[in-house]
Amino acid sequence: MASNDSNKISSLYPSPPPYIKFFTDENVKRLPEYMKQRPTPVETTEDEPPITNELEFLIPPKMPKSQHYRAFGSVWQIKDQLLDLETMGITQLYIGAKDGEVTNYQYKIQELRRLLKSLLLNYLELIGILSINPPLYEPKVEHIRTILINIHHLLNEYRPHQSRESLIMLLEEQLEYKKEEIKNIEATCEQVKQKLKQIQESLTLT
């Protein structure tokens, strides 16, 4: 029974919660009046008391007091931020940004190239170990894993810069599209003027 429950919790699209049945048009109309009469809840560190009125289900929950919450069987951080490698217990192999270089992403490119070269070298060393003494492969595999995690983390640090560049490219494309539309409109207007001019000249001659 427990395994079935855990599968339901961690499924990609779980069934709606049972209190969804309380979200009716009638309850929505009753909610404003209930909110006026509802007593102010007292802040407490204890667990919240059980809900006795079905209209309580229509009131949005409070922000979690902890820094994380659970959704679809996974734990999510309230403040979406990239944790540093030391916090995750991983050795950081690349050099961090110096003072005044927070917005300079050139050093990230250089460190990525260095990590890729180190990854290739360790891969070649792993092949050599497997051909000479296979039981000694584990430390080298762990080193390769650390390098890959560092590369992945460094790429995630590059995401804000990538987002800005993608937004700039999108705006430039939209700007070029609008300019092209304006040119087409101006060309069409010029054609209409020429046609009107020809019609006026033909009427004058007659």
JSON list of C-alpha atoms in Angstrom, two decimals:
[
{"chain": "A", "resi": 1, "resn": "MET", "atom": "CA", "xyz": [0.00, 0.00, 0.00]},
{"chain": "A", "resi": 2, "resn": "ALA", "atom": "CA", "xyz": [2.83, 2.36, 0.86]},
{"chain": "A", "resi": 3, "resn": "SER", "atom": "CA", "xyz": [4.54, 1.74, -2.47]},
{"chain": "A", "resi": 4, "resn": "ASN", "atom": "CA", "xyz": [1.32, 2.55, -4.36]},
{"chain": "A", "resi": 5, "resn": "ASP", "atom": "CA", "xyz": [0.92, 5.81, -2.41]},
{"chain": "A", "resi": 6, "resn": "SER", "atom": "CA", "xyz": [4.51, 6.82, -3.14]},
{"chain": "A", "resi": 7, "resn": "ASN", "atom": "CA", "xyz": [3.99, 6.16, -6.83]},
{"chain": "A", "resi": 8, "resn": "LYS", "atom": "CA", "xyz": [0.93, 8.43, -6.83]},
{"chain": "A", "resi": 9, "resn": "ILE", "atom": "CA", "xyz": [2.86, 11.22, -5.07]},
{"chain": "A", "resi": 10, "resn": "SER", "atom": "CA", "xyz": [5.83, 11.10, -7.41]},
{"chain": "A", "resi": 11, "resn": "SER", "atom": "CA", "xyz": [3.86, 10.64, -10.65]},
{"chain": "A", "resi": 12, "resn": "LEU", "atom": "CA", "xyz": [4.21, 13.36, -13.25]},
{"chain": "A", "resi": 13, "resn": "TYR", "atom": "CA", "xyz": [0.51, 14.21, -13.37]},
{"chain": "A", "resi": 14, "resn": "PRO", "atom": "CA", "xyz": [-1.11, 13.01, -10.09]},
{"chain": "A", "resi": 15, "resn": "SER", "atom": "CA", "xyz": [-4.84, 12.93, -9.55]},
{"chain": "A", "resi": 16, "resn": "PRO", "atom": "CA", "xyz": [-6.49, 16.17, -8.34]},
{"chain": "A", "resi": 17, "resn": "PRO", "atom": "CA", "xyz": [-6.59, 16.52, -4.53]},
{"chain": "A", "resi": 18, "resn": "PRO", "atom": "CA", "xyz": [-9.86, 15.52, -2.87]},
{"chain": "A", "resi": 19, "resn": "TYR", "atom": "CA", "xyz": [-10.64, 19.10, -1.77]},
{"chain": "A", "resi": 20, "resn": "ILE", "atom": "CA", "xyz": [-11.08, 20.14, -5.42]},
{"chain": "A", "resi": 21, "resn": "LYS", "atom": "CA", "xyz": [-14.78, 19.28, -4.98]},
{"chain": "A", "resi": 22, "resn": "PHE", "atom": "CA", "xyz": [-15.18, 22.34, -2.70]},
{"chain": "A", "resi": 23, "resn": "PHE", "atom": "CA", "xyz": [-14.28, 24.78, -5.50]},
{"chain": "A", "resi": 24, "resn": "THR", "atom": "CA", "xyz": [-17.84, 25.33, -6.67]},
{"chain": "A", "resi": 25, "resn": "ASP", "atom": "CA", "xyz": [-19.56, 28.50, -7.91]},
{"chain": "A", "resi": 26, "resn": "GLU", "atom": "CA", "xyz": [-21.71, 28.56, -4.78]},
{"chain": "A", "resi": 27, "resn": "ASN", "atom": "CA", "xyz": [-18.69, 28.42, -2.46]},
{"chain": "A", "resi": 28, "resn": "VAL", "atom": "CA", "xyz": [-16.90, 31.10, -4.44]},
{"chain": "A", "resi": 29, "resn": "LYS", "atom": "CA", "xyz": [-19.88, 33.42, -3.94]},
{"chain": "A", "resi": 30, "resn": "ARG", "atom": "CA", "xyz": [-19.98, 32.61, -0.20]},
{"chain": "A", "resi": 31, "resn": "LEU", "atom": "CA", "xyz": [-16.27, 33.18, 0.31]},
{"chain": "A", "resi": 32, "resn": "PRO", "atom": "CA", "xyz": [-16.24, 37.04, 0.60]},
{"chain": "A", "resi": 33, "resn": "GLU", "atom": "CA", "xyz": [-18.85, 36.99, 3.36]},
{"chain": "A", "resi": 34, "resn": "TYR", "atom": "CA", "xyz": [-17.02, 34.18, 5.13]},
{"chain": "A", "resi": 35, "resn": "MET", "atom": "CA", "xyz": [-13.74, 36.12, 5.00]},
{"chain": "A", "resi": 36, "resn": "LYS", "atom": "CA", "xyz": [-15.39, 39.05, 6.81]},
{"chain": "A", "resi": 37, "resn": "GLN", "atom": "CA", "xyz": [-16.58, 36.81, 9.65]},
{"chain": "A", "resi": 38, "resn": "ARG", "atom": "CA", "xyz": [-13.49, 34.60, 9.76]},
{"chain": "A", "resi": 39, "resn": "PRO", "atom": "CA", "xyz": [-11.38, 35.12, 12.92]},
{"chain": "A", "resi": 40, "resn": "THR", "atom": "CA", "xyz": [-7.78, 36.16, 12.46]},
{"chain": "A", "resi": 41, "resn": "PRO", "atom": "CA", "xyz": [-5.58, 33.06, 12.80]},
{"chain": "A", "resi": 42, "resn": "VAL", "atom": "CA", "xyz": [-3.09, 33.13, 15.65]},
{"chain": "A", "resi": 43, "resn": "GLU", "atom": "CA", "xyz": [0.57, 32.64, 14.75]},
{"chain": "A", "resi": 44, "resn": "THR", "atom": "CA", "xyz": [1.87, 29.48, 16.35]},
{"chain": "A", "resi": 45, "resn": "THR", "atom": "CA", "xyz": [4.77, 27.12, 15.90]},
{"chain": "A", "resi": 46, "resn": "GLU", "atom": "CA", "xyz": [2.49, 24.10, 16.31]},
{"chain": "A", "resi": 47, "resn": "ASP", "atom": "CA", "xyz": [0.83, 22.29, 13.46]},
{"chain": "A", "resi": 48, "resn": "GLU", "atom": "CA", "xyz": [-2.24, 23.98, 12.03]},
{"chain": "A", "resi": 49, "resn": "PRO", "atom": "CA", "xyz": [-5.55, 22.73, 13.44]},
{"chain": "A", "resi": 50, "resn": "PRO", "atom": "CA", "xyz": [-7.75, 20.58, 11.20]},
{"chain": "A", "resi": 51, "resn": "ILE", "atom": "CA", "xyz": [-10.01, 22.41, 8.77]},
{"chain": "A", "resi": 52, "resn": "THR", "atom": "CA", "xyz": [-13.65, 22.34, 9.89]},
{"chain": "A", "resi": 53, "resn": "ASN", "atom": "CA", "xyz": [-15.18, 24.58, 7.21]},
{"chain": "A", "resi": 54, "resn": "GLU", "atom": "CA", "xyz": [-14.99, 23.65, 3.55]},
{"chain": "A", "resi": 55, "resn": "LEU", "atom": "CA", "xyz": [-14.54, 27.32, 2.59]},
{"chain": "A", "resi": 56, "resn": "GLU", "atom": "CA", "xyz": [-11.10, 27.23, 4.22]},
{"chain": "A", "resi": 57, "resn": "PHE", "atom": "CA", "xyz": [-9.91, 25.19, 1.26]},
{"chain": "A", "resi": 58, "resn": "LEU", "atom": "CA", "xyz": [-10.60, 28.17, -1.03]},
{"chain": "A", "resi": 59, "resn": "ILE", "atom": "CA", "xyz": [-8.22, 30.43, 0.91]},
{"chain": "A", "resi": 60, "resn": "PRO", "atom": "CA", "xyz": [-4.66, 30.40, -0.48]},
{"chain": "A", "resi": 61, "resn": "PRO", "atom": "CA", "xyz": [-2.13, 28.87, 1.93]},
{"chain": "A", "resi": 62, "resn": "LYS", "atom": "CA", "xyz": [0.55, 30.91, 3.65]},
{"chain": "A", "resi": 63, "resn": "MET", "atom": "CA", "xyz": [4.10, 31.05, 2.46]},
{"chain": "A", "resi": 64, "resn": "PRO", "atom": "CA", "xyz": [6.05, 28.08, 3.89]},
{"chain": "A", "resi": 65, "resn": "LYS", "atom": "CA", "xyz": [8.15, 29.00, 6.91]},
{"chain": "A", "resi": 66, "resn": "SER", "atom": "CA", "xyz": [10.99, 26.78, 5.72]},
{"chain": "A", "resi": 67, "resn": "GLN", "atom": "CA", "xyz": [13.08, 27.58, 2.64]},
{"chain": "A", "resi": 68, "resn": "HIS", "atom": "CA", "xyz": [11.70, 24.68, 0.62]},
{"chain": "A", "resi": 69, "resn": "TYR", "atom": "CA", "xyz": [8.45, 22.99, -0.31]},
{"chain": "A", "resi": 70, "resn": "ARG", "atom": "CA", "xyz": [7.34, 19.73, -1.89]},
{"chain": "A", "resi": 71, "resn": "ALA", "atom": "CA", "xyz": [5.52, 19.52, -5.22]},
{"chain": "A", "resi": 72, "resn": "PHE", "atom": "CA", "xyz": [4.94, 16.53, -7.50]},
{"chain": "A", "resi": 73, "resn": "GLY", "atom": "CA", "xyz": [7.08, 14.37, -5.24]},
{"chain": "A", "resi": 74, "resn": "SER", "atom": "CA", "xyz": [10.14, 16.65, -5.48]},
{"chain": "A", "resi": 75, "resn": "VAL", "atom": "CA", "xyz": [11.60, 19.20, -3.06]},
{"chain": "A", "resi": 76, "resn": "TRP", "atom": "CA", "xyz": [11.88, 22.78, -4.44]},
{"chain": "A", "resi": 77, "resn": "GLN", "atom": "CA", "xyz": [13.60, 25.84, -3.01]},
{"chain": "A", "resi": 78, "resn": "ILE", "atom": "CA", "xyz": [11.41, 28.91, -2.40]},
{"chain": "A", "resi": 79, "resn": "LYS", "atom": "CA", "xyz": [14.20, 31.20, -3.53]},
{"chain": "A", "resi": 80, "resn": "ASP", "atom": "CA", "xyz": [15.45, 29.90, -6.85]},
{"chain": "A", "resi": 81, "resn": "GLN", "atom": "CA", "xyz": [19.21, 30.22, -6.63]},
{"chain": "A", "resi": 82, "resn": "LEU", "atom": "CA", "xyz": [22.23, 28.30, -7.82]},
{"chain": "A", "resi": 83, "resn": "LEU", "atom": "CA", "xyz": [24.04, 26.70, -4.89]},
{"chain": "A", "resi": 84, "resn": "ASP", "atom": "CA", "xyz": [27.82, 26.79, -4.92]},
{"chain": "A", "resi": 85, "resn": "LEU", "atom": "CA", "xyz": [29.74, 23.56, -5.34]},
{"chain": "A", "resi": 86, "resn": "GLU", "atom": "CA", "xyz": [31.18, 23.59, -1.81]},
{"chain": "A", "resi": 87, "resn": "THR", "atom": "CA", "xyz": [27.64, 23.61, -0.38]},
{"chain": "A", "resi": 88, "resn": "MET", "atom": "CA", "xyz": [26.86, 20.52, -2.45]},
{"chain": "A", "resi": 89, "resn": "GLY", "atom": "CA", "xyz": [30.06, 18.83, -1.24]},
{"chain": "A", "resi": 90, "resn": "ILE", "atom": "CA", "xyz": [31.81, 18.99, -4.63]},
{"chain": "A", "resi": 91, "resn": "THR", "atom": "CA", "xyz": [35.37, 20.26, -5.16]},
{"chain": "A", "resi": 92, "resn": "GLN", "atom": "CA", "xyz": [35.40, 23.42, -7.30]},
{"chain": "A", "resi": 93, "resn": "LEU", "atom": "CA", "xyz": [38.05, 23.08, -10.01]},
{"chain": "A", "resi": 94, "resn": "TYR", "atom": "CA", "xyz": [37.59, 26.39, -11.82]},
{"chain": "A", "resi": 95, "resn": "ILE", "atom": "CA", "xyz": [38.52, 29.90, -10.73]},
{"chain": "A", "resi": 96, "resn": "GLY", "atom": "CA", "xyz": [35.62, 32.04, -9.55]},
{"chain": "A", "resi": 97, "resn": "ALA", "atom": "CA", "xyz": [34.90, 35.59, -10.66]},
{"chain": "A", "resi": 98, "resn": "LYS", "atom": "CA", "xyz": [37.16, 38.28, -9.24]},
{"chain": "A", "resi": 99, "resn": "ASP", "atom": "CA", "xyz": [36.00, 41.64, -7.93]},
{"chain": "A", "resi": 100, "resn": "GLY", "atom": "CA", "xyz": [34.62, 43.74, -10.77]},
{"chain": "A", "resi": 101, "resn": "GLU", "atom": "CA", "xyz": [34.25, 40.73, -13.08]},
{"chain": "A", "resi": 102, "resn": "VAL", "atom": "CA", "xyz": [30.76, 39.68, -12.07]},
{"chain": "A", "resi": 103, "resn": "THR", "atom": "CA", "xyz": [29.33, 40.65, -15.47]},
{"chain": "A", "resi": 104, "resn": "ASN", "atom": "CA", "xyz": [32.43, 39.59, -17.42]},
{"chain": "A", "resi": 105, "resn": "TYR", "atom": "CA", "xyz": [31.78, 36.14, -18.85]},
{"chain": "A", "resi": 106, "resn": "GLN", "atom": "CA", "xyz": [35.03, 35.81, -20.75]},
{"chain": "A", "resi": 107, "resn": "TYR", "atom": "CA", "xyz": [36.67, 34.08, -17.79]},
{"chain": "A", "resi": 108, "resn": "LYS", "atom": "CA", "xyz": [33.88, 31.47, -17.80]},
{"chain": "A", "resi": 109, "resn": "ILE", "atom": "CA", "xyz": [34.68, 30.62, -21.41]},
{"chain": "A", "resi": 110, "resn": "GLN", "atom": "CA", "xyz": [38.36, 30.25, -20.58]},
{"chain": "A", "resi": 111, "resn": "GLU", "atom": "CA", "xyz": [37.61, 28.03, -17.57]},
{"chain": "A", "resi": 112, "resn": "LEU", "atom": "CA", "xyz": [35.24, 25.90, -19.65]},
{"chain": "A", "resi": 113, "resn": "ARG", "atom": "CA", "xyz": [37.98, 25.32, -22.22]},
{"chain": "A", "resi": 114, "resn": "ARG", "atom": "CA", "xyz": [40.42, 24.38, -19.47]},
{"chain": "A", "resi": 115, "resn": "LEU", "atom": "CA", "xyz": [37.94, 21.94, -17.93]},
{"chain": "A", "resi": 116, "resn": "LEU", "atom": "CA", "xyz": [37.22, 20.37, -21.31]},
{"chain": "A", "resi": 117, "resn": "LYS", "atom": "CA", "xyz": [40.94, 19.82, -21.90]},
{"chain": "A", "resi": 118, "resn": "SER", "atom": "CA", "xyz": [41.24, 18.32, -18.42]},
{"chain": "A", "resi": 119, "resn": "LEU", "atom": "CA", "xyz": [38.24, 16.07, -19.14]},
{"chain": "A", "resi": 120, "resn": "LEU", "atom": "CA", "xyz": [39.83, 14.80, -22.36]},
{"chain": "A", "resi": 121, "resn": "LEU", "atom": "CA", "xyz": [43.16, 14.16, -20.60]},
{"chain": "A", "resi": 122, "resn": "ASN", "atom": "CA", "xyz": [41.48, 12.24, -17.77]},
{"chain": "A", "resi": 123, "resn": "TYR", "atom": "CA", "xyz": [39.50, 10.21, -20.27]},
{"chain": "A", "resi": 124, "resn": "LEU", "atom": "CA", "xyz": [42.71, 9.19, -22.03]},
{"chain": "A", "resi": 125, "resn": "GLU", "atom": "CA", "xyz": [44.25, 8.32, -18.66]},
{"chain": "A", "resi": 126, "resn": "LEU", "atom": "CA", "xyz": [41.18, 6.21, -17.84]},
{"chain": "A", "resi": 127, "resn": "ILE", "atom": "CA", "xyz": [41.62, 4.26, -21.07]},
{"chain": "A", "resi": 128, "resn": "GLY", "atom": "CA", "xyz": [45.26, 3.65, -20.14]},
{"chain": "A", "resi": 129, "resn": "ILE", "atom": "CA", "xyz": [44.30, 2.45, -16.66]},
{"chain": "A", "resi": 130, "resn": "LEU", "atom": "CA", "xyz": [41.65, 0.08, -18.04]},
{"chain": "A", "resi": 131, "resn": "SER", "atom": "CA", "xyz": [44.18, -1.41, -20.44]},
{"chain": "A", "resi": 132, "resn": "ILE", "atom": "CA", "xyz": [46.92, -1.88, -17.83]},
{"chain": "A", "resi": 133, "resn": "ASN", "atom": "CA", "xyz": [45.25, -2.28, -14.40]},
{"chain": "A", "resi": 134, "resn": "PRO", "atom": "CA", "xyz": [41.41, -2.20, -14.59]},
{"chain": "A", "resi": 135, "resn": "PRO", "atom": "CA", "xyz": [40.75, -2.50, -10.80]},
{"chain": "A", "resi": 136, "resn": "LEU", "atom": "CA", "xyz": [42.24, 1.00, -10.33]},
{"chain": "A", "resi": 137, "resn": "TYR", "atom": "CA", "xyz": [39.61, 2.70, -12.51]},
{"chain": "A", "resi": 138, "resn": "GLU", "atom": "CA", "xyz": [37.34, 3.98, -9.70]},
{"chain": "A", "resi": 139, "resn": "PRO", "atom": "CA", "xyz": [39.38, 7.05, -8.53]},
{"chain": "A", "resi": 140, "resn": "LYS", "atom": "CA", "xyz": [39.78, 8.21, -12.14]},
{"chain": "A", "resi": 141, "resn": "VAL", "atom": "CA", "xyz": [36.06, 7.81, -12.83]},
{"chain": "A", "resi": 142, "resn": "GLU", "atom": "CA", "xyz": [35.30, 9.85, -9.71]},
{"chain": "A", "resi": 143, "resn": "HIS", "atom": "CA", "xyz": [37.67, 12.57, -10.92]},
{"chain": "A", "resi": 144, "resn": "ILE", "atom": "CA", "xyz": [35.92, 12.64, -14.30]},
{"chain": "A", "resi": 145, "resn": "ARG", "atom": "CA", "xyz": [32.59, 12.90, -12.49]},
{"chain": "A", "resi": 146, "resn": "THR", "atom": "CA", "xyz": [33.87, 15.92, -10.53]},
{"chain": "A", "resi": 147, "resn": "ILE", "atom": "CA", "xyz": [35.03, 17.60, -13.74]},
{"chain": "A", "resi": 148, "resn": "LEU", "atom": "CA", "xyz": [31.65, 17.03, -15.41]},
{"chain": "A", "resi": 149, "resn": "ILE", "atom": "CA", "xyz": [29.79, 18.45, -12.40]},
{"chain": "A", "resi": 150, "resn": "ASN", "atom": "CA", "xyz": [32.05, 21.53, -12.51]},
{"chain": "A", "resi": 151, "resn": "ILE", "atom": "CA", "xyz": [31.34, 21.97, -16.23]},
{"chain": "A", "resi": 152, "resn": "HIS", "atom": "CA", "xyz": [27.60, 21.64, -15.64]},
{"chain": "A", "resi": 153, "resn": "HIS", "atom": "CA", "xyz": [27.71, 24.14, -12.77]},
{"chain": "A", "resi": 154, "resn": "LEU", "atom": "CA", "xyz": [29.76, 26.62, -14.78]},
{"chain": "A", "resi": 155, "resn": "LEU", "atom": "CA", "xyz": [27.28, 26.39, -17.65]},
{"chain": "A", "resi": 156, "resn": "ASN", "atom": "CA", "xyz": [24.45, 27.10, -15.21]},
{"chain": "A", "resi": 157, "resn": "GLU", "atom": "CA", "xyz": [26.31, 30.22, -14.05]},
{"chain": "A", "resi": 158, "resn": "TYR", "atom": "CA", "xyz": [26.38, 31.29, -17.69]},
{"chain": "A", "resi": 159, "resn": "ARG", "atom": "CA", "xyz": [22.58, 31.07, -18.01]},
{"chain": "A", "resi": 160, "resn": "PRO", "atom": "CA", "xyz": [21.83, 34.74, -17.10]},
{"chain": "A", "resi": 161, "resn": "HIS", "atom": "CA", "xyz": [24.20, 35.94, -19.81]},
{"chain": "A", "resi": 162, "resn": "GLN", "atom": "CA", "xyz": [22.66, 33.50, -22.28]},
{"chain": "A", "resi": 163, "resn": "SER", "atom": "CA", "xyz": [19.16, 34.72, -21.41]},
{"chain": "A", "resi": 164, "resn": "ARG", "atom": "CA", "xyz": [20.13, 38.36, -21.97]},
{"chain": "A", "resi": 165, "resn": "GLU", "atom": "CA", "xyz": [21.77, 37.55, -25.31]},
{"chain": "A", "resi": 166, "resn": "SER", "atom": "CA", "xyz": [18.74, 35.51, -26.40]},
{"chain": "A", "resi": 167, "resn": "LEU", "atom": "CA", "xyz": [16.44, 38.40, -25.47]},
{"chain": "A", "resi": 168, "resn": "ILE", "atom": "CA", "xyz": [18.62, 40.84, -27.42]},
{"chain": "A", "resi": 169, "resn": "MET", "atom": "CA", "xyz": [18.51, 38.58, -30.49]},
{"chain": "A", "resi": 170, "resn": "LEU", "atom": "CA", "xyz": [14.73, 38.24, -30.20]},
{"chain": "A", "resi": 171, "resn": "LEU", "atom": "CA", "xyz": [14.27, 42.02, -29.97]},
{"chain": "A", "resi": 172, "resn": "GLU", "atom": "CA", "xyz": [16.60, 42.58, -32.92]},
{"chain": "A", "resi": 173, "resn": "GLU", "atom": "CA", "xyz": [14.62, 40.08, -35.01]},
{"chain": "A", "resi": 174, "resn": "GLN", "atom": "CA", "xyz": [11.36, 41.80, -34.08]},
{"chain": "A", "resi": 175, "resn": "LEU", "atom": "CA", "xyz": [12.88, 45.19, -34.92]},
{"chain": "A", "resi": 176, "resn": "GLU", "atom": "CA", "xyz": [14.02, 43.98, -38.34]},
{"chain": "A", "resi": 177, "resn": "TYR", "atom": "CA", "xyz": [10.58, 42.48, -38.95]},
{"chain": "A", "resi": 178, "resn": "LYS", "atom": "CA", "xyz": [8.87, 45.77, -38.08]},
{"chain": "A", "resi": 179, "resn": "LYS", "atom": "CA", "xyz": [11.27, 47.70, -40.33]},
{"chain": "A", "resi": 180, "resn": "GLU", "atom": "CA", "xyz": [10.48, 45.34, -43.19]},
{"chain": "A", "resi": 181, "resn": "GLU", "atom": "CA", "xyz": [6.75, 45.80, -42.60]},
{"chain": "A", "resi": 182, "resn": "ILE", "atom": "CA", "xyz": [7.16, 49.59, -42.67]},
{"chain": "A", "resi": 183, "resn": "LYS", "atom": "CA", "xyz": [9.07, 49.35, -45.97]},
{"chain": "A", "resi": 184, "resn": "ASN", "atom": "CA", "xyz": [6.30, 47.21, -47.48]},
{"chain": "A", "resi": 185, "resn": "ILE", "atom": "CA", "xyz": [3.63, 49.65, -46.28]},
{"chain": "A", "resi": 186, "resn": "GLU", "atom": "CA", "xyz": [5.55, 52.61, -47.70]},
{"chain": "A", "resi": 187, "resn": "ALA", "atom": "CA", "xyz": [6.01, 50.78, -51.02]},
{"chain": "A", "resi": 188, "resn": "THR", "atom": "CA", "xyz": [2.28, 49.97, -51.16]},
{"chain": "A", "resi": 189, "resn": "CYS", "atom": "CA", "xyz": [1.39, 53.60, -50.37]},
{"chain": "A", "resi": 190, "resn": "GLU", "atom": "CA", "xyz": [3.69, 54.74, -53.17]},
{"chain": "A", "resi": 191, "resn": "GLN", "atom": "CA", "xyz": [1.99, 52.35, -55.60]},
{"chain": "A", "resi": 192, "resn": "VAL", "atom": "CA", "xyz": [-1.44, 53.65, -54.56]},
{"chain": "A", "resi": 193, "resn": "LYS", "atom": "CA", "xyz": [-0.27, 57.24, -55.10]},
{"chain": "A", "resi": 194, "resn": "GLN", "atom": "CA", "xyz": [1.01, 56.37, -58.55]},
{"chain": "A", "resi": 195, "resn": "LYS", "atom": "CA", "xyz": [-2.28, 54.70, -59.43]},
{"chain": "A", "resi": 196, "resn": "LEU", "atom": "CA", "xyz": [-4.27, 57.70, -58.19]},
{"chain": "A", "resi": 197, "resn": "LYS", "atom": "CA", "xyz": [-2.00, 60.02, -60.14]},
{"chain": "A", "resi": 198, "resn": "GLN", "atom": "CA", "xyz": [-2.53, 57.98, -63.31]},
{"chain": "A", "resi": 199, "resn": "ILE", "atom": "CA", "xyz": [-6.31, 58.00, -62.78]},
{"chain": "A", "resi": 200, "resn": "GLN", "atom": "CA", "xyz": [-6.27, 61.78, -62.25]},
{"chain": "A", "resi": 201, "resn": "GLU", "atom": "CA", "xyz": [-4.24, 62.32, -65.40]},
{"chain": "A", "resi": 202, "resn": "SER", "atom": "CA", "xyz": [-6.57, 60.11, -67.44]},
{"chain": "A", "resi": 203, "resn": "LEU", "atom": "CA", "xyz": [-9.63, 62.00, -66.18]},
{"chain": "A", "resi": 204, "resn": "THR", "atom": "CA", "xyz": [-7.96, 65.35, -66.97]},
{"chain": "A", "resi": 205, "resn": "LEU", "atom": "CA", "xyz": [-7.25, 64.28, -70.54]},
{"chain": "A", "resi": 206, "resn": "THR", "atom": "CA", "xyz": [-10.84, 63.20, -71.11]}
]
